[in-house]
CSV table of C-alpha atoms in Angstrom, one decimal:
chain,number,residue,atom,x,y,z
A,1,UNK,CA,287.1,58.8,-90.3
A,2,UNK,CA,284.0,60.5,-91.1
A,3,UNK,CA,280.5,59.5,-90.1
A,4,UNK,CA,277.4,60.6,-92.0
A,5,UNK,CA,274.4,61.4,-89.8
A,6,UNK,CA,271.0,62.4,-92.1
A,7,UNK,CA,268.1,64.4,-90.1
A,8,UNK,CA,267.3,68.0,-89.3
A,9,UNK,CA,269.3,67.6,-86.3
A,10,UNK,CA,272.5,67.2,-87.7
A,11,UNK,CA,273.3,70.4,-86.1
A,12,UNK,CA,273.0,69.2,-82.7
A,13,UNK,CA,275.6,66.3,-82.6
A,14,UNK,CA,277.9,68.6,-84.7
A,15,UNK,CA,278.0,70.7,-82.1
A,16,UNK,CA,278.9,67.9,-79.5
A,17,UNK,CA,281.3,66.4,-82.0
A,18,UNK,CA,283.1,70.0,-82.3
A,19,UNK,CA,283.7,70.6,-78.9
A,20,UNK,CA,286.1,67.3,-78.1
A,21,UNK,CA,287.5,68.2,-82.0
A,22,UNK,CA,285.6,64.8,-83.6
A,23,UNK,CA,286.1,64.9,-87.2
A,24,UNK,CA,282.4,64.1,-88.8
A,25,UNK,CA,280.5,64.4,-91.9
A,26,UNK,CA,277.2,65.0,-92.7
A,27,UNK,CA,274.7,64.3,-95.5
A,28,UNK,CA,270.5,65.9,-96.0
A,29,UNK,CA,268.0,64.4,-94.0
A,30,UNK,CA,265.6,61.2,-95.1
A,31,UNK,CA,262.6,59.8,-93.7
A,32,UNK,CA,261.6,56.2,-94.6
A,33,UNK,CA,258.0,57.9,-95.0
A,34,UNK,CA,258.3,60.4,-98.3
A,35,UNK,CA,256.0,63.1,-97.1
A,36,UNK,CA,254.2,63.6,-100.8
A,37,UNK,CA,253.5,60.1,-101.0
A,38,UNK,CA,252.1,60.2,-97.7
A,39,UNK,CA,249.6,62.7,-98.2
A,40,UNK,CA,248.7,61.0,-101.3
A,41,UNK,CA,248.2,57.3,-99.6
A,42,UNK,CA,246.2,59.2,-96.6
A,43,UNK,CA,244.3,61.1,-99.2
A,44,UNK,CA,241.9,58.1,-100.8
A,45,UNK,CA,241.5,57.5,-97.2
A,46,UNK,CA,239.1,60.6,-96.6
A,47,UNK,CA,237.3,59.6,-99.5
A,48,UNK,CA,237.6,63.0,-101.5
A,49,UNK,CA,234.7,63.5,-103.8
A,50,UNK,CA,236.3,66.2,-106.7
A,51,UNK,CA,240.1,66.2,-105.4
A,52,UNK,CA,240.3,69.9,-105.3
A,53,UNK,CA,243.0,70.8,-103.9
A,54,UNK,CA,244.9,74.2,-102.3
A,55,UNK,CA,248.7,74.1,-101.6
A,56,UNK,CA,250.8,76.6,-98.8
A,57,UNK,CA,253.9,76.4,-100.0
A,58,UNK,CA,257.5,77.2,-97.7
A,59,UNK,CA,260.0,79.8,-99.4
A,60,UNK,CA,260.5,78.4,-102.9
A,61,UNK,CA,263.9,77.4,-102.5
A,62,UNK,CA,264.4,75.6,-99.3
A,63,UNK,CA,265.3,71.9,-99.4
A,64,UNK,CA,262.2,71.2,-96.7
A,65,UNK,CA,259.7,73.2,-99.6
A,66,UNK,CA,261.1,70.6,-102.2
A,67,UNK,CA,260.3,67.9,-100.3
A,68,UNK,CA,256.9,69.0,-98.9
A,69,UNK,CA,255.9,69.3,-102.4
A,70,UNK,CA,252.9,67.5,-103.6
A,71,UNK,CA,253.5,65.9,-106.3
A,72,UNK,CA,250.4,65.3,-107.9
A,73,UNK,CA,251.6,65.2,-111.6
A,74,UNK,CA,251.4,61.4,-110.9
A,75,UNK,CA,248.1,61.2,-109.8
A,76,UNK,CA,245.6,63.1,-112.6
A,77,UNK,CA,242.5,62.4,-110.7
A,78,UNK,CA,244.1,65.2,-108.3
A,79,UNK,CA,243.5,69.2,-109.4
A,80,UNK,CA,245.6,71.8,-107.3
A,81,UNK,CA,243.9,75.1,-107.8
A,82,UNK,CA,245.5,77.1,-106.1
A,83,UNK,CA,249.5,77.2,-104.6
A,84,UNK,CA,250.9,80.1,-102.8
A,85,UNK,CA,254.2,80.9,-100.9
A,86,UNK,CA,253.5,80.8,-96.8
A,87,UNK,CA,256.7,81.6,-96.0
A,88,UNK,CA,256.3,78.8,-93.3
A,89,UNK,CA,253.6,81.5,-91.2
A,90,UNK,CA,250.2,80.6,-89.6
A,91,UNK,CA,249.3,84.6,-90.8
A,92,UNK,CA,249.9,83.9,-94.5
A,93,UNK,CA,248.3,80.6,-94.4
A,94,UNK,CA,245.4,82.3,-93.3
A,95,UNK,CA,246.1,85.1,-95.7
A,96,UNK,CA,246.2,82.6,-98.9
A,97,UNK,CA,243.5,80.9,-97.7
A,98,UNK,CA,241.1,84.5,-97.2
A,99,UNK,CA,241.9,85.0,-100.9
A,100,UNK,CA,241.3,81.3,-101.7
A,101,UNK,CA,237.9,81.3,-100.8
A,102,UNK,CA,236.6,84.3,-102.4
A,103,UNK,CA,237.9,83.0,-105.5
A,104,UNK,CA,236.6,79.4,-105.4
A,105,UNK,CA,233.4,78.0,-104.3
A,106,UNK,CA,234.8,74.0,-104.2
A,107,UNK,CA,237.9,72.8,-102.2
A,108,UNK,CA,238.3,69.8,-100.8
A,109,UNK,CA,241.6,69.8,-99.5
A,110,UNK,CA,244.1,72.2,-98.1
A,111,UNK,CA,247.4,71.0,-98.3
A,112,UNK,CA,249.9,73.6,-96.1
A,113,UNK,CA,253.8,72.0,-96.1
A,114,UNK,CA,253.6,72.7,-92.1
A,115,UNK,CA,251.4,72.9,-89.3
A,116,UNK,CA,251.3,76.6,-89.0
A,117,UNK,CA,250.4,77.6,-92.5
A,118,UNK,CA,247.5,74.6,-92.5
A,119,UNK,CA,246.1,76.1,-89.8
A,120,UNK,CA,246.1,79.7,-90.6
A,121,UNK,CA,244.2,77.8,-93.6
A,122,UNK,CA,242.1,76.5,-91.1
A,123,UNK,CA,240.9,79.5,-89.3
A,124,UNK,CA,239.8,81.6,-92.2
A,125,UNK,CA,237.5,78.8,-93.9
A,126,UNK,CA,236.3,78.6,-90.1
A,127,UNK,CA,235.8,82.7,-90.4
A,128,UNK,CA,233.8,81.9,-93.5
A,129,UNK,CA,231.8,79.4,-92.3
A,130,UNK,CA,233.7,76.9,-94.4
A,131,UNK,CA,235.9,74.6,-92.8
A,132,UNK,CA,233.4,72.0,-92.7
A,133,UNK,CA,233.4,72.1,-96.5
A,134,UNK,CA,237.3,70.5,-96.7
A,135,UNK,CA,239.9,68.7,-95.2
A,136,UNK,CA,242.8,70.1,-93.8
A,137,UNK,CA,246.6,68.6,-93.7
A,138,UNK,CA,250.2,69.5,-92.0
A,139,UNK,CA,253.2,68.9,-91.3
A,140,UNK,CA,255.3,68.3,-88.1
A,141,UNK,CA,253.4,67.2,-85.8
A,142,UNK,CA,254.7,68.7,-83.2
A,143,UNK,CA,253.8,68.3,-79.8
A,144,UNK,CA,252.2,71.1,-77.0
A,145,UNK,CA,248.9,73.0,-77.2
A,146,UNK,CA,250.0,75.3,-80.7
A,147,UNK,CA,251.0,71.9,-82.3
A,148,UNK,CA,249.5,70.4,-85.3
A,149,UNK,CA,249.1,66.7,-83.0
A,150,UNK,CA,246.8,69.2,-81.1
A,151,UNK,CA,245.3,70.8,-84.1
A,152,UNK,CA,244.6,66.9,-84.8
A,153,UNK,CA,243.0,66.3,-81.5
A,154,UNK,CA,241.0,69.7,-81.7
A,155,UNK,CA,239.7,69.1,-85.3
A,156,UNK,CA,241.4,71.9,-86.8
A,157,UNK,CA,243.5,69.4,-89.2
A,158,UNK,CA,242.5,66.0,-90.3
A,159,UNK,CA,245.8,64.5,-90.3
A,160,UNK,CA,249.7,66.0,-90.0
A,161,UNK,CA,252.6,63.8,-91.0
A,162,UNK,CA,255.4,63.7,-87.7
A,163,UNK,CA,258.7,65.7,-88.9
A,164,UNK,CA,261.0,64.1,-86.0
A,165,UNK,CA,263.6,66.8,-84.7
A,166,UNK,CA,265.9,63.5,-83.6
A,167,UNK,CA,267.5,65.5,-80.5
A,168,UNK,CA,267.4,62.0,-78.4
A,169,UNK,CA,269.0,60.5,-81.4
A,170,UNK,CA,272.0,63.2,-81.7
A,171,UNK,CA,272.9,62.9,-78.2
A,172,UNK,CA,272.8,59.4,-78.1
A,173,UNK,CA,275.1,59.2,-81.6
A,174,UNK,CA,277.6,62.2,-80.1
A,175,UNK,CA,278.3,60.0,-76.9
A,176,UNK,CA,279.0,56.8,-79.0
A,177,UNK,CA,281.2,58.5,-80.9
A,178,UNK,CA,283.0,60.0,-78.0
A,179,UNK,CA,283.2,56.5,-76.2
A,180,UNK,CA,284.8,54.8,-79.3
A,181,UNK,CA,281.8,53.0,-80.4
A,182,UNK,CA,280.8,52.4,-84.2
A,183,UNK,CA,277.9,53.8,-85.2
A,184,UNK,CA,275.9,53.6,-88.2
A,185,UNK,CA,277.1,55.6,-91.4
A,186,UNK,CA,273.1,56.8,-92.5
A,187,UNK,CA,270.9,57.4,-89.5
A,188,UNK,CA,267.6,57.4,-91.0
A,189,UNK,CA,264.6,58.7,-88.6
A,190,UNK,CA,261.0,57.3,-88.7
A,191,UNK,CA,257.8,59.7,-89.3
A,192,UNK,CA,254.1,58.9,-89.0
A,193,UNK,CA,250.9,59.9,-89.7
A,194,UNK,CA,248.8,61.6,-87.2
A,195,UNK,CA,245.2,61.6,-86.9
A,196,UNK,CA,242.1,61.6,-85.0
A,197,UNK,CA,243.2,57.8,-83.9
A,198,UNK,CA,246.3,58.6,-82.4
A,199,UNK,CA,246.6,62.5,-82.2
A,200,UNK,CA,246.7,61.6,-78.1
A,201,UNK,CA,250.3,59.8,-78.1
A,202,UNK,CA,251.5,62.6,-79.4
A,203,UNK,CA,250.7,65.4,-77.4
């Protein structure tokens, strides 16, 4: 009998499962949060005045660059500019974003599909003098002093959406398994939106 577990850290109770020869199966990760929609709720919330917006990008084919994307198509008061590949790196970020702002004299948002990329965007506006000029959004959330809840809390992003790696959640699943106990087909992790309110909790 299989069991279907849906997260980024499907690896980790795989890995338990394999060592005491569990069979198991596995399906892509889903939040009950869709991280598009969440930028685009938090967005109205900062009261953008022209919707101008820059997009990082991950590596064009990866399942996480999919759906990180912004899908603004559905929302025409929104303009993206400008949308490059930051091959999930804090240096391209700031790369894009160097080239960015020689090329445009409004943005009011910088959208990076993680933490790292939205604050490499982050540093070169605050090279330029800019960074006062626009918002600044992530993802993951991570915690620790290089994370974007810290970013948060230092006022380098206004807001990152949580990306939960469900270790706790694995473990706990593996040993149910191995004790005979039923567990729940889809395993569906909560994410949240971080921002100057909260950004302590997760630290």
């Amino acid at each position: 009998m299989g069991h279907y577990v849906r997260s980024r850290w499907e690896a980790n109770t795989c890995r338990l499962l394999k060592i005491f020869n569990i069979p198991y199966e596995y399906e892509a990760e889903q939040f009950k949060l869709n991280y598009n929609n969440a930028t685009l709720i938090y967005i109205p919330d900062i009261k953008l005045l022209n919707d101008l917006f820059i997009e990082v990008k991950g590596w064009e084919t990866e399942k996480a660059r999919i759906k990180r994307k912004l899908m603004a198509e559905q929302y025409p008061e929104i303009k993206i500019i400008y949308q490059q590949d930051g091959a999930w790196l804090r240096r391209k970020g700031r790369e894009i974003m160097e080239n960015a702002l020689q090329r445009f004299e409004k943005i009011d948002l910088v959208y990076g599909h993680n933490d790292p990329m939205a604050m490499g965007a982050y540093l070169a506006a605050k090279n330029a003098g800019r960074s006062q000029e626009m918002y600044f959004i992530g993802i993951d959330g991570l915690p620790g002093l290089e994370g974007g809840a810290q970013a948060v809390l230092n006022g380098e992003l206004s807001a990152t959406f949580l990306y939960p790696t469900g270790g706790a959640e694995a473990i706990q699943t593996a040993l149910k398994i191995l004790q005979g106990e039923k567990v729940p087909k889809n395993i569906t992790l909560q994410t949240a939106t971080i921002d100057s309110s909260n950004a302590k909790k997760y630290i």
